[in-house]
Amino acid sequence: MNIQDLANESIAILSLLGSHKEVTGLLAATLRPDHFHDPRTKEIYTRIMAMAKRRHELPGWDVMQHDTLLSSEARELLDTSSYPPAKTEGDAEQILEVLEKMRQGRVILSTYDAVMDLMKEETADPVDAFAVMEAGLMDARTDQTDETLSVAMDGNFLEAVKALLDRKKPDTIPTGFHEFDNSAGGLPRGGLTTLAASSGGGKSCMGVQIAVNAFNAG
């Protein structure tokens, strides 16, 4: 997949320097340095936000064009960019959506590389690999929070991946047995789960307790 969109990165920069306050306000509040992959756009964005913090307002295009602290490559990008800035909040939201997908893609690819490097080691432990995966997926989330989600090594992994990226909890049923829920995420909703144990091992008791816990949890 593509991990860079210079066009939208440039439009985001020009829109930050534009005159539409609703657009500049939305972009300034939402964009982060890791939304920019090209070193020139990242440099310009970082400089814009540093100046805004000091001046208590976003600088204009003319100010940035003559900013001697910007590299010549960054100023040249400002001079030669022919992309029109966003004029509406809807346009700005579309730019943000594209840049966020690019950011997520870069994080996921970086996480993949880290996992592959880890598993090449002779003493590699799959548990460590899953920890790296989980940390990477949490970083890729659209809206990061303190909420965590353990990823199991079995059936709920793909669902957990999608849930992390969509900011939704996976469609699972908590059993009320916290160690199991923390490691496996609960029971998959709509699926068939089999409890296996020797005779008298507590299968029926556990099944009833899971049903009671699920009912109480709503």
Short mmCIF file of C-alpha atoms in Angstrom, two decimals:
data_model
loop_
_atom_site.label_atom_id
_atom_site.label_comp_id
_atom_site.label_asym_id
_atom_site.label_seq_id
_atom_site.Cartn_x
_atom_site.Cartn_y
_atom_site.Cartn_z
CA MET A 1 0.00 0.00 0.00
CA ASN A 2 1.02 3.64 -0.37
CA ILE A 3 2.42 5.12 2.83
CA GLN A 4 2.78 8.69 1.57
CA ASP A 5 0.47 11.17 -0.12
CA LEU A 6 2.51 14.28 -0.84
CA ALA A 7 -0.45 15.97 -2.51
CA ASN A 8 -2.63 15.84 0.60
CA GLU A 9 0.31 16.61 2.87
CA SER A 10 0.95 19.76 0.81
CA ILE A 11 -2.75 20.69 0.79
CA ALA A 12 -2.87 20.28 4.57
CA ILE A 13 0.11 22.64 4.95
CA LEU A 14 -1.34 25.25 2.58
CA SER A 15 -4.72 24.98 4.31
CA LEU A 16 -3.10 25.61 7.70
CA LEU A 17 -1.69 28.81 6.21
CA GLY A 18 -5.00 29.79 4.63
CA SER A 19 -7.62 32.35 5.59
CA HIS A 20 -10.55 30.02 6.34
CA LYS A 21 -10.63 29.96 10.14
CA GLU A 22 -12.89 26.90 10.40
CA VAL A 23 -10.49 24.90 8.23
CA THR A 24 -7.30 26.09 9.91
CA GLY A 25 -8.81 25.50 13.35
CA LEU A 26 -9.84 21.93 12.52
CA LEU A 27 -6.47 21.06 10.99
CA ALA A 28 -4.45 22.69 13.77
CA ALA A 29 -6.40 20.78 16.40
CA THR A 30 -6.20 17.40 14.65
CA LEU A 31 -2.94 17.12 12.73
CA ARG A 32 0.17 15.66 14.35
CA PRO A 33 3.78 15.44 13.13
CA ASP A 34 3.38 11.75 12.27
CA HIS A 35 0.66 12.63 9.76
CA PHE A 36 3.48 13.88 7.53
CA HIS A 37 5.91 11.50 5.86
CA ASP A 38 7.77 13.81 3.52
CA PRO A 39 10.60 15.51 5.49
CA ARG A 40 9.74 18.89 3.94
CA THR A 41 6.07 18.89 4.91
CA LYS A 42 6.96 17.55 8.37
CA GLU A 43 9.49 20.38 8.79
CA ILE A 44 6.99 23.03 7.68
CA TYR A 45 4.25 21.67 9.94
CA THR A 46 6.57 21.58 12.96
CA ARG A 47 7.67 25.15 12.27
CA ILE A 48 4.08 26.37 11.83
CA MET A 49 3.01 24.93 15.16
CA ALA A 50 6.10 26.29 16.94
CA MET A 51 5.37 29.78 15.61
CA ALA A 52 1.68 29.47 16.47
CA LYS A 53 2.56 28.53 20.04
CA ARG A 54 4.81 31.57 20.39
CA ARG A 55 2.58 34.06 18.54
CA HIS A 56 -0.77 32.61 19.70
CA GLU A 57 -1.95 32.50 16.10
CA LEU A 58 -1.16 30.55 12.96
CA PRO A 59 1.32 32.27 10.63
CA GLY A 60 0.35 33.14 7.08
CA TRP A 61 1.83 31.81 3.86
CA ASP A 62 3.93 34.96 3.31
CA VAL A 63 5.49 34.62 6.76
CA MET A 64 6.45 31.00 6.18
CA GLN A 65 7.75 31.69 2.69
CA HIS A 66 10.34 34.09 4.12
CA ASP A 67 11.11 32.13 7.28
CA THR A 68 14.89 31.78 7.35
CA LEU A 69 14.70 28.89 9.81
CA LEU A 70 13.09 26.70 7.16
CA SER A 71 15.39 24.74 4.88
CA SER A 72 15.66 25.81 1.26
CA GLU A 73 13.94 22.56 0.24
CA ALA A 74 10.95 23.32 2.47
CA ARG A 75 10.65 26.91 1.20
CA GLU A 76 10.89 25.67 -2.38
CA LEU A 77 8.01 23.29 -1.75
CA LEU A 78 5.92 26.22 -0.52
CA ASP A 79 6.87 28.27 -3.59
CA THR A 80 6.20 25.58 -6.18
CA SER A 81 3.16 23.84 -4.70
CA SER A 82 0.17 24.36 -6.98
CA TYR A 83 -2.42 22.57 -4.85
CA PRO A 84 -5.40 24.69 -3.76
CA PRO A 85 -5.98 24.92 0.00
CA ALA A 86 -9.13 23.45 1.52
CA LYS A 87 -12.00 25.93 1.74
CA THR A 88 -14.58 23.99 3.76
CA GLU A 89 -14.56 21.79 6.84
CA GLY A 90 -15.71 18.91 4.64
CA ASP A 91 -12.63 19.30 2.46
CA ALA A 92 -10.43 19.41 5.56
CA GLU A 93 -12.04 16.25 6.96
CA GLN A 94 -11.31 14.41 3.70
CA ILE A 95 -7.66 15.47 3.88
CA LEU A 96 -7.45 14.32 7.49
CA GLU A 97 -8.99 10.95 6.61
CA VAL A 98 -6.41 10.32 3.89
CA LEU A 99 -3.46 11.39 6.05
CA GLU A 100 -4.70 9.27 8.95
CA LYS A 101 -4.90 6.17 6.73
CA MET A 102 -1.37 6.84 5.50
CA ARG A 103 -0.19 7.19 9.11
CA GLN A 104 -1.89 3.95 10.11
CA GLY A 105 -0.32 2.16 7.15
CA ARG A 106 3.17 3.34 8.12
CA VAL A 107 2.69 2.21 11.72
CA ILE A 108 1.41 -1.22 10.66
CA LEU A 109 4.28 -1.75 8.20
CA SER A 110 6.77 -0.67 10.85
CA THR A 111 5.17 -3.08 13.33
CA TYR A 112 5.37 -5.89 10.77
CA ASP A 113 9.08 -5.24 10.23
CA ALA A 114 9.68 -5.21 13.99
CA VAL A 115 7.85 -8.53 14.44
CA MET A 116 9.74 -10.14 11.55
CA ASP A 117 13.08 -8.99 12.97
CA LEU A 118 12.11 -10.31 16.39
CA MET A 119 11.08 -13.73 15.09
CA LYS A 120 14.39 -14.14 13.24
CA GLU A 121 16.20 -14.35 16.56
CA GLU A 122 17.08 -17.83 17.79
CA THR A 123 15.50 -17.20 21.18
CA ALA A 124 12.36 -15.58 19.74
CA ASP A 125 9.26 -15.90 21.91
CA PRO A 126 5.84 -15.61 20.19
CA VAL A 127 4.49 -13.93 23.33
CA ASP A 128 6.95 -11.07 22.78
CA ALA A 129 5.86 -10.86 19.15
CA PHE A 130 2.23 -10.50 20.18
CA ALA A 131 3.22 -7.74 22.61
CA VAL A 132 4.92 -5.87 19.75
CA MET A 133 1.83 -6.38 17.58
CA GLU A 134 -0.48 -5.05 20.27
CA ALA A 135 1.70 -1.99 20.91
CA GLY A 136 1.83 -1.25 17.18
CA LEU A 137 -1.91 -1.61 16.74
CA MET A 138 -2.59 0.63 19.70
CA ASP A 139 -0.30 3.23 18.12
CA ALA A 140 -2.19 2.89 14.83
CA ARG A 141 -5.54 3.58 16.44
CA THR A 142 -7.39 6.59 15.11
CA ASP A 143 -8.09 7.92 18.59
CA GLN A 144 -5.66 6.73 21.21
CA THR A 145 -6.98 6.30 24.74
CA ASP A 146 -5.85 4.60 27.90
CA GLU A 147 -8.13 1.67 27.06
CA THR A 148 -6.20 -1.50 26.28
CA LEU A 149 -7.21 -4.71 24.60
CA SER A 150 -5.32 -7.95 24.94
CA VAL A 151 -4.87 -9.86 21.70
CA ALA A 152 -5.14 -13.61 21.95
CA MET A 153 -3.04 -16.03 19.93
CA ASP A 154 -6.14 -17.79 18.64
CA GLY A 155 -9.48 -16.97 17.10
CA ASN A 156 -10.07 -13.34 18.01
CA PHE A 157 -6.84 -11.86 16.58
CA LEU A 158 -8.19 -10.56 13.26
CA GLU A 159 -11.28 -9.19 14.96
CA ALA A 160 -9.15 -7.50 17.60
CA VAL A 161 -7.00 -5.91 14.88
CA LYS A 162 -10.06 -4.42 13.19
CA ALA A 163 -11.49 -3.30 16.52
CA LEU A 164 -8.29 -1.52 17.47
CA LEU A 165 -8.17 0.36 14.19
CA ASP A 166 -11.88 1.19 14.24
CA ARG A 167 -11.82 2.30 17.90
CA LYS A 168 -14.45 -0.32 18.71
CA LYS A 169 -14.42 -3.22 21.09
CA PRO A 170 -14.45 -6.61 19.39
CA ASP A 171 -17.82 -8.35 19.18
CA THR A 172 -17.13 -10.77 21.99
CA ILE A 173 -18.94 -11.82 25.15
CA PRO A 174 -17.01 -11.45 28.42
CA THR A 175 -17.09 -14.60 30.53
CA GLY A 176 -16.54 -12.87 33.85
CA PHE A 177 -13.38 -14.94 34.33
CA HIS A 178 -10.92 -12.07 34.13
CA GLU A 179 -7.76 -14.03 33.34
CA PHE A 180 -9.48 -15.68 30.39
CA ASP A 181 -11.10 -12.43 29.18
CA ASN A 182 -7.80 -10.55 29.42
CA SER A 183 -5.92 -13.18 27.41
CA ALA A 184 -8.56 -14.27 24.88
CA GLY A 185 -10.88 -11.27 24.75
CA GLY A 186 -13.94 -13.30 25.74
CA LEU A 187 -16.12 -15.66 23.71
CA PRO A 188 -16.78 -14.81 20.03
CA ARG A 189 -20.37 -13.65 19.62
CA GLY A 190 -22.38 -15.78 17.21
CA GLY A 191 -19.88 -18.64 17.36
CA LEU A 192 -19.89 -22.03 19.01
CA THR A 193 -17.54 -22.48 21.96
CA THR A 194 -16.85 -25.91 23.40
CA LEU A 195 -15.84 -26.45 27.03
CA ALA A 196 -13.75 -29.58 27.39
CA ALA A 197 -12.64 -31.25 30.61
CA SER A 198 -12.64 -34.63 32.27
CA SER A 199 -15.76 -35.93 33.95
CA GLY A 200 -16.51 -33.92 37.07
CA GLY A 201 -14.09 -31.20 36.00
CA GLY A 202 -16.63 -28.40 36.39
CA LYS A 203 -17.77 -27.88 32.79
CA SER A 204 -21.45 -27.46 33.65
CA CYS A 205 -20.71 -25.22 36.61
CA MET A 206 -18.45 -23.01 34.51
CA GLY A 207 -20.98 -22.85 31.68
CA VAL A 208 -23.74 -21.75 34.06
CA GLN A 209 -21.45 -19.16 35.66
CA ILE A 210 -20.49 -17.76 32.24
CA ALA A 211 -24.18 -17.49 31.32
CA VAL A 212 -24.96 -15.70 34.60
CA ASN A 213 -22.01 -13.33 34.20
CA ALA A 214 -22.96 -12.54 30.59
CA PHE A 215 -26.57 -11.88 31.61
CA ASN A 216 -25.51 -9.57 34.43
CA ALA A 217 -23.15 -7.71 32.10
CA GLY A 218 -26.02 -7.08 29.69
#
